[in-house]
Coordinates of C-alpha atoms in Angstrom, one line a residue:
Chain C
M1 CA -115.5 -140.9 52.0
V2 CA -112.8 -140.5 49.4
K3 CA -109.2 -140.7 50.5
Q4 CA -106.3 -139.2 49.2
L5 CA -102.8 -140.3 48.8
T6 CA -100.1 -138.1 47.9
V7 CA -96.6 -139.3 46.4
I8 CA -93.8 -136.9 46.9
S9 CA -90.2 -136.9 47.1
G10 CA -88.3 -133.7 47.9
K11 CA -85.6 -134.8 45.4
G12 CA -86.6 -135.1 41.8
G13 CA -85.9 -138.5 39.9
T14 CA -86.4 -140.8 42.7
G15 CA -89.2 -142.7 41.3
K16 CA -92.5 -141.0 42.1
T17 CA -94.2 -141.4 38.9
T18 CA -92.9 -145.2 38.6
F19 CA -94.8 -145.8 41.7
T20 CA -97.9 -143.8 41.1
S21 CA -98.3 -145.4 37.7
S22 CA -98.2 -148.7 39.2
F23 CA -100.5 -147.8 41.9
A24 CA -102.9 -146.7 39.3
A25 CA -102.8 -150.2 37.9
L26 CA -103.1 -151.8 41.3
A27 CA -105.9 -149.6 42.6
K28 CA -109.5 -150.8 41.9
N29 CA -111.5 -147.7 42.2
A30 CA -109.1 -144.7 42.0
V31 CA -108.8 -141.2 40.2
I32 CA -105.4 -140.3 39.5
A33 CA -104.0 -136.7 39.7
D34 CA -100.7 -135.7 38.1
C35 CA -100.0 -132.7 40.1
D36 CA -96.3 -132.3 38.8
V37 CA -97.8 -129.6 36.6
D38 CA -94.7 -128.0 35.1
A39 CA -93.0 -131.3 34.2
A40 CA -95.9 -133.7 34.1
D41 CA -94.9 -137.3 32.9
M42 CA -98.0 -139.5 33.9
H43 CA -99.6 -139.1 30.7
L44 CA -96.7 -140.9 29.0
I45 CA -97.7 -144.0 31.0
L46 CA -101.4 -143.7 30.9
Q47 CA -102.0 -142.4 27.4
P48 CA -105.0 -140.4 28.3
E49 CA -108.1 -139.7 25.9
I50 CA -108.8 -136.3 27.0
S51 CA -112.7 -135.7 27.4
E52 CA -112.5 -132.3 29.0
T53 CA -110.3 -129.4 28.6
Q54 CA -110.5 -126.2 31.0
D55 CA -108.4 -123.2 30.9
F56 CA -106.4 -122.1 33.7
Y57 CA -105.9 -118.4 34.7
G58 CA -103.3 -117.5 37.1
L59 CA -102.8 -114.0 38.1
D60 CA -103.7 -111.1 36.0
V61 CA -100.8 -109.2 34.3
A62 CA -100.5 -105.5 34.0
S63 CA -100.4 -103.8 30.7
I64 CA -99.7 -100.1 30.0
D65 CA -101.4 -97.9 27.3
K66 CA -98.7 -96.2 25.6
E67 CA -101.1 -93.6 24.4
L68 CA -102.2 -92.5 27.8
C69 CA -98.9 -93.0 29.6
T70 CA -97.0 -89.8 30.5
D71 CA -93.9 -91.3 31.6
C72 CA -94.2 -90.1 35.0
G73 CA -92.5 -93.1 36.6
I74 CA -94.9 -93.4 39.5
C75 CA -95.7 -97.3 38.6
V76 CA -92.0 -98.0 38.2
S77 CA -91.0 -96.9 41.5
S78 CA -94.3 -98.3 43.1
C79 CA -93.5 -101.8 41.7
R80 CA -91.9 -104.1 44.3
F81 CA -91.1 -106.8 41.6
D82 CA -89.0 -104.5 39.3
A83 CA -91.6 -105.7 36.6
I84 CA -91.8 -102.3 34.7
C85 CA -89.1 -101.5 32.5
S86 CA -87.7 -98.0 32.0
D87 CA -89.6 -97.8 28.7
N88 CA -92.8 -98.5 30.3
V89 CA -93.2 -102.0 29.2
V90 CA -94.3 -104.7 31.7
D91 CA -92.1 -107.7 32.0
T92 CA -94.6 -110.4 32.4
Y93 CA -92.3 -112.9 33.8
K94 CA -91.5 -110.6 36.7
C95 CA -95.2 -109.2 37.0
E96 CA -96.9 -110.9 40.0
G97 CA -100.2 -109.4 39.1
C98 CA -100.6 -107.3 42.4
G99 CA -102.2 -104.3 40.7
V100 CA -100.2 -101.7 42.6
C101 CA -99.3 -100.1 39.2
E102 CA -102.9 -99.9 38.0
H103 CA -103.8 -98.3 41.3
V104 CA -101.1 -95.5 41.4
C105 CA -101.2 -94.5 37.9
P106 CA -102.6 -90.9 37.7
E107 CA -103.6 -91.3 34.1
D108 CA -105.4 -94.4 34.1
A109 CA -102.9 -96.0 31.7
V110 CA -102.6 -99.4 33.5
R111 CA -104.9 -102.2 33.1
M112 CA -104.9 -105.7 34.7
I113 CA -105.4 -108.4 32.1
A114 CA -106.4 -111.9 32.6
K115 CA -103.9 -114.3 31.1
K116 CA -104.2 -117.8 30.3
A117 CA -101.6 -119.6 32.3
G118 CA -102.3 -123.1 31.4
E119 CA -104.7 -125.9 30.8
Y120 CA -106.1 -128.7 32.6
Y121 CA -107.8 -131.9 31.5
C122 CA -110.0 -134.7 32.5
S123 CA -109.1 -137.9 30.7
N124 CA -110.1 -141.4 30.5
T125 CA -107.4 -143.9 30.5
R126 CA -107.0 -147.8 30.6
L127 CA -106.2 -147.6 34.5
G128 CA -109.1 -145.3 35.2
P129 CA -109.8 -141.4 35.4
L130 CA -106.8 -139.0 35.1
V131 CA -106.7 -135.5 35.9
H132 CA -103.6 -133.6 34.5
A133 CA -102.4 -130.4 33.5
K134 CA -99.9 -128.2 31.7
L135 CA -98.7 -124.9 33.1
G136 CA -97.5 -122.4 30.5
V137 CA -94.0 -121.9 30.3
G138 CA -92.5 -119.9 33.2
E139 CA -96.0 -119.1 34.8
E140 CA -96.5 -118.3 38.5
A141 CA -99.2 -119.7 40.4
S142 CA -98.4 -123.5 39.9
G143 CA -99.5 -124.0 43.3
K144 CA -102.8 -122.7 42.5
L145 CA -103.0 -125.0 39.2
V146 CA -102.1 -128.1 41.6
S147 CA -105.2 -127.1 43.7
D148 CA -107.4 -126.8 40.7
V149 CA -106.4 -130.5 39.6
R150 CA -106.9 -131.7 43.1
R151 CA -110.3 -130.1 43.3
R152 CA -111.4 -131.4 39.9
A153 CA -110.1 -134.9 40.7
S154 CA -112.3 -134.7 44.0
E155 CA -115.4 -133.6 42.0
L156 CA -114.7 -136.5 39.7
A157 CA -114.2 -139.0 42.5
E158 CA -117.3 -138.0 44.1
Q159 CA -119.5 -138.1 41.0
S160 CA -118.3 -141.3 39.8
G161 CA -118.2 -143.2 43.1
K162 CA -114.3 -143.4 43.5
D163 CA -112.9 -143.9 46.9
L164 CA -109.2 -142.9 46.3
I165 CA -107.5 -140.2 44.7
I166 CA -103.8 -140.9 44.0
V167 CA -101.8 -137.8 43.8
D168 CA -98.6 -137.6 41.8
G169 CA -96.7 -134.8 43.5
P170 CA -94.1 -132.3 42.3
P171 CA -90.5 -132.2 43.5
G172 CA -89.1 -129.5 46.1
T173 CA -90.9 -128.2 49.3
G174 CA -92.4 -124.8 47.9
C175 CA -96.0 -123.8 46.9
A176 CA -96.6 -126.8 44.4
V177 CA -95.8 -129.3 47.0
I178 CA -97.5 -127.4 49.7
A179 CA -100.6 -127.4 47.5
A180 CA -100.3 -131.2 46.5
I181 CA -100.2 -132.2 50.3
T182 CA -102.4 -130.1 52.4
G183 CA -105.7 -131.9 53.3
T184 CA -104.5 -135.1 51.9
D185 CA -104.9 -138.3 54.1
Q186 CA -101.3 -140.0 53.4
V187 CA -98.0 -138.8 52.1
L188 CA -95.7 -141.3 50.6
V189 CA -92.0 -140.1 50.2
V190 CA -90.1 -142.0 47.5
T191 CA -86.5 -141.5 48.3
E192 CA -83.1 -143.0 47.3
P193 CA -80.0 -143.8 49.3
T194 CA -78.0 -140.9 48.2
K195 CA -76.7 -137.9 50.3
S196 CA -79.1 -135.7 48.3
G197 CA -82.0 -138.1 48.7
V198 CA -81.5 -138.2 52.3
H199 CA -81.1 -134.4 52.8
D200 CA -84.2 -133.7 50.7
L201 CA -86.3 -136.6 52.4
E202 CA -85.6 -134.9 55.8
R203 CA -86.7 -131.6 54.5
V204 CA -89.8 -132.7 52.9
V205 CA -90.9 -134.9 55.9
Q206 CA -90.6 -131.4 58.0
V207 CA -92.9 -129.8 55.5
A208 CA -95.6 -132.7 55.8
R209 CA -95.2 -132.6 59.6
H210 CA -95.6 -128.9 59.4
F211 CA -99.2 -129.4 57.8
R212 CA -99.8 -132.4 60.3
I213 CA -100.0 -135.0 57.4
P214 CA -99.2 -138.7 58.2
V215 CA -96.0 -139.7 56.3
A216 CA -94.7 -142.8 55.0
V217 CA -91.6 -143.7 53.2
C218 CA -90.2 -146.0 50.4
I219 CA -86.6 -146.5 49.6
N220 CA -86.2 -146.8 45.8
K221 CA -82.7 -148.2 44.2
C222 CA -81.8 -149.2 47.7
D223 CA -78.7 -151.3 46.7
I224 CA -76.9 -148.2 45.3
N225 CA -75.8 -147.5 48.8
D226 CA -76.7 -150.0 51.5
R227 CA -75.1 -147.9 54.3
L228 CA -77.3 -145.0 53.4
S229 CA -80.4 -147.2 52.9
A230 CA -79.8 -148.5 56.6
S231 CA -79.4 -145.0 58.0
I232 CA -82.7 -143.8 56.2
A233 CA -84.4 -146.8 57.8
E234 CA -82.9 -145.7 61.2
Y235 CA -83.9 -142.1 60.7
C236 CA -87.3 -143.2 60.1
K237 CA -87.6 -145.5 62.9
N238 CA -86.4 -142.5 65.3
N239 CA -89.2 -140.5 63.8
D240 CA -92.0 -143.0 63.8
I241 CA -92.2 -143.1 60.0
P242 CA -93.2 -146.3 58.6
V243 CA -90.9 -147.7 55.9
L244 CA -93.1 -149.5 53.4
G245 CA -90.3 -151.1 51.3
L246 CA -86.9 -151.2 50.1
L247 CA -86.7 -151.8 46.4
P248 CA -83.4 -152.6 44.4
Y249 CA -82.2 -150.7 41.4
D250 CA -83.9 -152.4 38.5
N251 CA -83.7 -151.8 34.6
V252 CA -87.4 -152.8 34.3
V253 CA -88.1 -149.3 35.5
I254 CA -86.8 -147.8 32.4
E255 CA -87.9 -150.6 30.1
S256 CA -91.4 -150.4 31.0
M257 CA -91.1 -146.6 30.6
V258 CA -89.8 -147.0 27.1
A259 CA -92.8 -149.3 26.5
G260 CA -95.1 -146.7 27.7
R261 CA -96.5 -149.2 30.6
S262 CA -96.5 -149.1 34.2
V263 CA -94.0 -151.6 36.0
V264 CA -96.7 -154.0 37.3
E265 CA -98.2 -154.1 33.9
Y266 CA -94.9 -154.7 32.1
S267 CA -93.4 -157.2 34.3
N268 CA -94.3 -159.8 36.9
G269 CA -90.6 -159.7 38.3
E270 CA -89.1 -158.9 41.6
F271 CA -89.6 -155.2 41.3
S272 CA -93.3 -155.5 40.7
E273 CA -93.8 -157.7 43.6
G274 CA -92.0 -155.1 45.6
I275 CA -94.4 -152.3 44.4
R276 CA -97.3 -154.7 45.2
S277 CA -96.2 -155.1 48.5
V278 CA -95.7 -151.3 49.1
W279 CA -99.1 -150.8 47.6
N280 CA -100.8 -153.3 50.1
A281 CA -99.0 -151.4 53.0
V282 CA -100.3 -148.0 51.7
V283 CA -104.0 -149.4 51.4
N284 CA -103.4 -150.6 55.1
L285 CA -102.6 -147.3 56.3
L286 CA -105.1 -145.5 54.3
S287 CA -107.7 -147.7 55.9
V288 CA -106.8 -146.9 59.4
G289 CA -105.7 -143.3 58.9
Q290 CA -107.5 -140.3 60.4
K291 CA -108.6 -137.3 58.1
T292 CA -106.5 -134.4 58.7
D293 CA -107.8 -130.9 58.6
M294 CA -108.1 -129.1 55.4
I295 CA -105.5 -126.0 55.6
P296 CA -106.8 -123.1 53.6
F297 CA -104.4 -122.5 51.0
L298 CA -103.9 -120.9 47.8
K299 CA -107.6 -120.6 47.2
Chain P
M1 CA -69.9 -115.4 32.3
K2 CA -73.0 -116.9 33.9
I3 CA -74.0 -120.6 33.1
A4 CA -77.2 -122.1 34.2
I5 CA -77.5 -125.8 34.8
A6 CA -81.1 -126.7 34.3
S7 CA -83.6 -129.4 33.5
G8 CA -87.3 -129.8 33.2
K9 CA -87.4 -133.3 34.9
G10 CA -85.9 -133.5 38.4
G11 CA -82.9 -136.1 39.3
T12 CA -81.3 -136.0 35.7
G13 CA -78.1 -134.9 37.4
K14 CA -78.1 -131.0 37.6
T15 CA -76.3 -130.8 40.7
T16 CA -73.8 -133.3 39.6
V17 CA -72.9 -131.4 36.4
A18 CA -73.0 -127.8 38.3
V19 CA -70.6 -129.1 41.0
N20 CA -68.2 -131.2 38.8
F21 CA -68.2 -128.3 36.3
A22 CA -67.4 -125.8 38.9
L23 CA -64.6 -127.8 40.3
A24 CA -63.1 -128.5 36.8
I25 CA -63.2 -124.7 35.7
G26 CA -61.6 -123.8 39.1
N27 CA -61.9 -120.5 41.1
A28 CA -65.8 -120.1 40.1
Q29 CA -68.6 -119.0 42.0
L30 CA -71.2 -121.6 42.4
F31 CA -74.9 -120.6 43.0
D32 CA -77.2 -123.2 44.3
C33 CA -80.5 -121.8 43.2
D34 CA -82.6 -125.1 43.9
V35 CA -83.7 -123.2 47.0
E36 CA -86.4 -125.7 48.0
E37 CA -83.7 -128.7 48.3
P38 CA -80.2 -127.2 47.9
N39 CA -77.8 -129.9 47.5
C40 CA -74.7 -128.4 46.0
N41 CA -72.7 -128.3 49.4
L42 CA -73.3 -132.0 50.1
F43 CA -70.6 -132.4 47.6
L44 CA -68.3 -129.7 48.8
G45 CA -68.8 -129.8 52.4
V46 CA -67.6 -126.4 53.0
D47 CA -68.3 -124.2 56.2
L48 CA -71.3 -121.9 55.3
E49 CA -71.7 -118.6 56.8
K50 CA -74.9 -116.9 57.0
Q51 CA -75.0 -113.8 54.8
E52 CA -78.5 -112.5 55.1
D53 CA -82.3 -113.2 55.8
V54 CA -84.6 -113.3 52.8
T55 CA -87.6 -111.2 54.1
I56 CA -91.0 -110.4 52.7
S57 CA -92.6 -107.1 53.9
V58 CA -96.2 -108.1 55.0
P59 CA -98.8 -106.0 56.5
E60 CA -99.4 -105.4 60.1
I61 CA -102.6 -103.7 60.9
D62 CA -103.0 -101.1 63.9
A63 CA -106.5 -102.0 65.3
E64 CA -106.7 -98.7 66.9
K65 CA -106.5 -96.7 63.7
C66 CA -108.5 -99.7 61.3
S67 CA -111.9 -98.3 60.5
L68 CA -113.0 -101.8 59.0
C69 CA -113.5 -100.6 55.7
G70 CA -112.4 -103.5 54.0
S71 CA -110.3 -101.6 51.1
C72 CA -107.2 -103.7 51.9
A73 CA -108.8 -106.9 51.6
E74 CA -110.6 -106.0 48.5
F75 CA -107.2 -104.8 46.9
C76 CA -105.2 -107.7 47.8
R77 CA -105.2 -110.3 44.9
Y78 CA -103.6 -112.9 46.8
N79 CA -106.1 -113.5 49.5
A80 CA -104.0 -112.7 52.2
I81 CA -106.1 -110.2 54.1
A82 CA -109.7 -111.1 55.1
K83 CA -111.9 -108.5 56.8
L84 CA -114.0 -110.1 59.5
P85 CA -116.8 -108.2 61.3
Q86 CA -114.6 -107.4 64.2
R87 CA -111.2 -107.5 62.8
V88 CA -108.9 -107.7 59.7
M89 CA -107.1 -110.9 59.5
I90 CA -103.6 -111.4 57.7
F91 CA -102.4 -114.5 56.1
P92 CA -98.9 -113.8 56.0
K93 CA -97.9 -117.0 53.9
L94 CA -100.2 -115.9 51.0
C95 CA -98.7 -112.3 51.0
H96 CA -96.2 -111.5 48.0
G97 CA -95.2 -108.3 49.7
C98 CA -96.6 -106.0 47.1
G99 CA -97.3 -103.0 49.4
G100 CA -100.8 -102.4 47.8
C101 CA -102.8 -102.7 51.1
Q102 CA -100.8 -99.9 52.6
I103 CA -101.5 -97.6 49.7
V104 CA -104.9 -98.2 49.6
C105 CA -105.8 -98.0 53.4
P106 CA -107.5 -94.6 54.0
E107 CA -106.8 -94.6 57.8
N108 CA -102.9 -95.0 57.6
A109 CA -103.6 -98.0 59.7
I110 CA -101.2 -100.4 58.0
S111 CA -97.4 -100.5 58.4
E112 CA -95.2 -103.3 57.3
I113 CA -92.9 -105.7 59.0
K114 CA -90.2 -108.0 57.7
R115 CA -90.9 -111.7 57.7
P116 CA -88.2 -114.0 56.9
I117 CA -88.8 -116.9 54.4
G118 CA -85.3 -118.1 53.8
I119 CA -81.6 -117.5 54.1
I120 CA -78.5 -116.7 52.1
E121 CA -75.4 -118.6 52.9
K122 CA -71.8 -118.3 51.7
G123 CA -68.8 -120.7 51.9
V124 CA -65.4 -121.0 50.1
D125 CA -63.8 -124.2 49.1
L126 CA -60.1 -123.8 49.8
G127 CA -59.0 -126.3 47.3
S128 CA -60.6 -125.2 44.2
G129 CA -61.2 -121.6 45.0
I130 CA -65.1 -121.9 44.5
S131 CA -67.2 -119.6 46.4
L132 CA -70.4 -121.3 47.0
F133 CA -73.5 -119.2 47.5
Q134 CA -76.7 -121.2 48.9
G135 CA -80.3 -120.3 49.3
T136 CA -82.6 -122.1 51.4
L137 CA -86.3 -121.8 51.6
A138 CA -87.4 -122.1 55.1
I139 CA -89.7 -125.2 55.8
G140 CA -93.5 -124.6 55.2
E141 CA -92.8 -121.5 52.9
P142 CA -94.4 -121.6 49.5
M143 CA -92.5 -118.7 47.5
A144 CA -89.0 -119.7 46.4
T145 CA -88.5 -116.8 43.8
P146 CA -87.7 -114.0 46.3
V147 CA -84.8 -116.1 47.7
I148 CA -83.5 -116.9 44.3
R149 CA -83.4 -113.2 43.2
Q150 CA -81.7 -112.3 46.3
L151 CA -79.3 -115.0 46.0
Q152 CA -78.5 -114.0 42.4
A153 CA -77.7 -110.4 43.6
H154 CA -74.5 -111.9 44.7
I155 CA -73.4 -112.8 41.4
N156 CA -69.9 -111.1 40.7
E157 CA -70.0 -110.6 36.9
N158 CA -66.1 -110.5 36.7
R159 CA -65.9 -114.3 37.8
V160 CA -67.4 -117.4 36.2
A161 CA -70.8 -118.2 37.9
V162 CA -72.1 -121.7 37.6
V163 CA -75.7 -121.5 38.7
D164 CA -77.6 -124.6 39.7
S165 CA -81.4 -124.2 38.9
P166 CA -84.3 -125.9 40.3
P167 CA -86.2 -128.4 38.2
G168 CA -89.4 -127.8 36.2
T169 CA -90.5 -124.7 34.0
A170 CA -92.3 -122.5 36.5
C171 CA -91.2 -119.2 38.0
P172 CA -88.2 -120.4 40.0
V173 CA -86.8 -121.6 36.9
I174 CA -87.3 -118.6 35.1
A175 CA -86.0 -116.4 38.0
T176 CA -82.8 -118.5 37.7
V177 CA -82.3 -118.7 33.9
S178 CA -83.2 -115.5 32.6
D179 CA -80.4 -113.4 33.0
M180 CA -77.8 -116.0 32.1
D181 CA -75.3 -116.1 29.3
Y182 CA -75.8 -119.7 28.8
C183 CA -77.9 -122.6 29.8
V184 CA -77.0 -126.4 30.0
L185 CA -79.9 -128.6 30.0
V186 CA -79.4 -131.9 31.7
T187 CA -81.5 -134.7 30.6
E188 CA -81.6 -138.6 30.6
P189 CA -82.4 -140.7 27.6
T190 CA -85.8 -142.0 28.7
P191 CA -89.5 -141.0 27.7
F192 CA -89.8 -138.7 30.8
G193 CA -86.3 -137.2 30.2
L194 CA -87.2 -136.2 26.6
N195 CA -90.8 -135.0 27.5
D196 CA -89.3 -132.8 30.0
L197 CA -86.4 -131.7 28.0
I198 CA -88.7 -130.4 25.3
L199 CA -90.7 -128.2 28.0
A200 CA -87.3 -127.0 29.1
V201 CA -86.2 -126.0 25.5
E202 CA -89.3 -124.2 25.3
V203 CA -88.5 -121.8 28.3
V204 CA -84.8 -121.2 27.2
R205 CA -86.0 -120.4 23.7
Q206 CA -88.6 -118.1 25.0
L207 CA -86.0 -116.4 27.3
E208 CA -83.6 -116.2 24.4
V209 CA -80.7 -117.8 26.5
P210 CA -78.4 -119.9 24.3
F211 CA -78.4 -123.6 25.2
G212 CA -77.0 -127.0 24.9
V213 CA -77.8 -130.3 26.2
I214 CA -75.8 -132.8 28.3
I215 CA -77.2 -136.4 28.2
N216 CA -76.6 -138.2 31.7
R217 CA -77.0 -141.9 32.1
H218 CA -76.3 -142.2 28.6
G219 CA -76.8 -145.9 27.3
S220 CA -79.8 -146.5 29.9
G221 CA -82.7 -145.9 27.9
D222 CA -83.5 -145.1 24.4
D223 CA -82.3 -142.8 21.6
R224 CA -84.9 -140.4 21.3
V225 CA -83.4 -137.6 23.1
E226 CA -80.4 -137.7 20.8
E227 CA -82.9 -137.9 17.6
Y228 CA -84.7 -135.1 19.1
C229 CA -81.8 -132.8 19.6
N230 CA -80.4 -133.6 16.2
S231 CA -83.8 -132.5 14.4
E232 CA -83.8 -129.4 16.5
D233 CA -80.4 -128.6 15.9
I234 CA -79.6 -128.5 19.6
P235 CA -76.0 -129.0 20.5
I236 CA -75.3 -132.1 22.5
L237 CA -72.5 -130.9 24.7
M238 CA -71.6 -134.1 26.7
K239 CA -72.6 -137.5 27.3
I240 CA -72.2 -139.1 30.6
P241 CA -72.5 -142.7 30.6
Y242 CA -74.7 -144.8 32.8
D243 CA -71.8 -146.2 35.4
R244 CA -72.3 -147.9 38.3
E245 CA -69.2 -146.2 39.9
M246 CA -70.5 -142.7 39.1
A247 CA -73.9 -143.6 40.8
V248 CA -72.0 -145.0 43.9
L249 CA -69.8 -141.8 44.0
Y250 CA -72.8 -139.7 43.7
S251 CA -74.6 -141.3 46.7
E252 CA -71.7 -140.7 48.7
G253 CA -71.5 -136.8 48.0
I254 CA -68.1 -137.3 46.0
P255 CA -67.8 -135.2 42.8
F256 CA -66.6 -137.8 40.1
V257 CA -64.1 -135.3 38.6
Q258 CA -62.0 -135.9 42.0
R259 CA -61.9 -139.7 41.2
M260 CA -61.9 -139.6 37.4
P261 CA -59.5 -137.1 36.1
Q262 CA -60.5 -137.6 32.5
W263 CA -63.8 -135.9 33.4
E264 CA -62.0 -132.9 34.6
K265 CA -60.6 -132.4 31.2
N266 CA -64.0 -133.2 29.5
F267 CA -65.5 -130.4 31.7
R268 CA -62.8 -127.9 30.9
A269 CA -63.4 -128.6 27.1
L270 CA -67.0 -128.1 27.7
Y271 CA -66.3 -124.7 29.3
R272 CA -64.1 -123.5 26.2
E273 CA -67.0 -124.9 24.0
I274 CA -69.6 -122.9 25.8
C275 CA -67.4 -119.6 25.7
S276 CA -67.2 -120.0 22.1
M277 CA -70.9 -120.2 21.5
S278 CA -72.1 -117.8 24.1
S279 CA -72.5 -114.3 23.1
N280 CA -71.1 -112.6 26.3
T281 CA -68.0 -110.7 25.1
S282 CA -66.1 -110.9 28.4
S283 CA -66.4 -114.7 28.2
G284 CA -63.6 -115.1 25.8
E285 CA -61.4 -113.3 28.3
S286 CA -62.4 -115.3 31.2
C287 CA -61.9 -118.3 29.3
S288 CA -58.5 -117.3 28.2
E289 CA -57.5 -116.7 31.7
M290 CA -58.1 -120.3 32.7
S291 CA -55.0 -122.2 32.7
I292 CA -55.8 -125.0 30.6

């Protein structure tokens, strides 16, 4: 049975990729999935050799044939997304691909056109297979691309006999996050002791709970504010959330990033020891955890 | 004058810049469009009052009238409707509210109900005169864009609007940045910061919004962000040093302009610079109104 771990944070920049790239180095038999599809960074550490590229198609986009269009305005008034400008040109950023304009057009002048919205890749890296993606600029359906990356990672894990998928998740709480956590075995939230970090942690824990996924927490840069670190620990205790580690701010994080290495590969210092101990705790949780139900979402 | 504060990468300091900038300008409108994780008010602490719900019109099916023809499920491109042998099932969270199912139903069996997915709140900071507008996406809801669009409907064009964007490059960012007069991209001098800055630059270039870069935590990584900006002729508007005191103030939710008066001046100078670079004609006026 392939287990899945998803690392998220709510707030950006708390250290998700720092942790997941080190986990990739520590895991013995895992597939890595970079699901922060609109600002993917994992490849900067893993330096993948791409072995397979797939086009990603999001939602179709409307296109109006000017020859056939009689400027009747029915599509403009029917569009709920204000995506058709007064000169009968479709604003592709606003178009959500619903197809209403195509249906209501009396002249058959509207066509829904498939539009490539990104790519996803299977790659070999020194730390194991990586599935990653690039969403086109300003595209919709990042949740759907996240689902595709995860599906491909699952197939790859099955085919190659891997027992774990490590998912580097996106920030936030919306569609991409929901797609990154549904059906996963364990969520690890990397947080930091700042007011924003605490606020965003609490929201993202609620999202994970909403989808009934077990949550654990790791506090990064814990010495920036000892008082808030203590209050995060208290919050976790009150909500039965295991805290797997408190790691102090350490410049080795940026140094290893500049060197293009995960922290545990780059250094054997205190911070690496901290990550190792968090990793051991994660492995422990995964080995005892129960598989949650897969929630149908963004098929 | 509408100025977005954006970044590809999360956690580079968008909210820090937005709040300190708005405080330094004074009497500004501040819009927190990071509706998945709105944080501006952690730094202002104003009393927020609910303005309205953000809703999506989702279908409701009258089982009496429904003939189980399946046209609605076939039309729906979001897989939000499934036709089962005995009934039609709706998945409200997948519905984008396009209204197509209602149009195609031959039996007039579909009506719409408004489903709340988030809220818009407003508060005023009496000291600075900032009007803060905050959108919040409800827990478990996927679609941020409708909340952002409705939040931006509150922009008063006669006032300066500072708009805190969500991270990334996808649709919520487009919804936030596309109508702006100027966009400030906040980054950090690390490989991740540079990689995501390049993606964000692609976005603002496609949207044809004039932009410049603020390097936050300057001195903590390498020089590649500066080299990139110089080679691309992108103005570096400001460098905020990596400074432990600033990090601690941030952690406590204290805007650093309130403790470091020099930075109030720096942000005001930034505002003048942006006014001079932006194409918005009214900006000159609102700029000169500011008592600097």
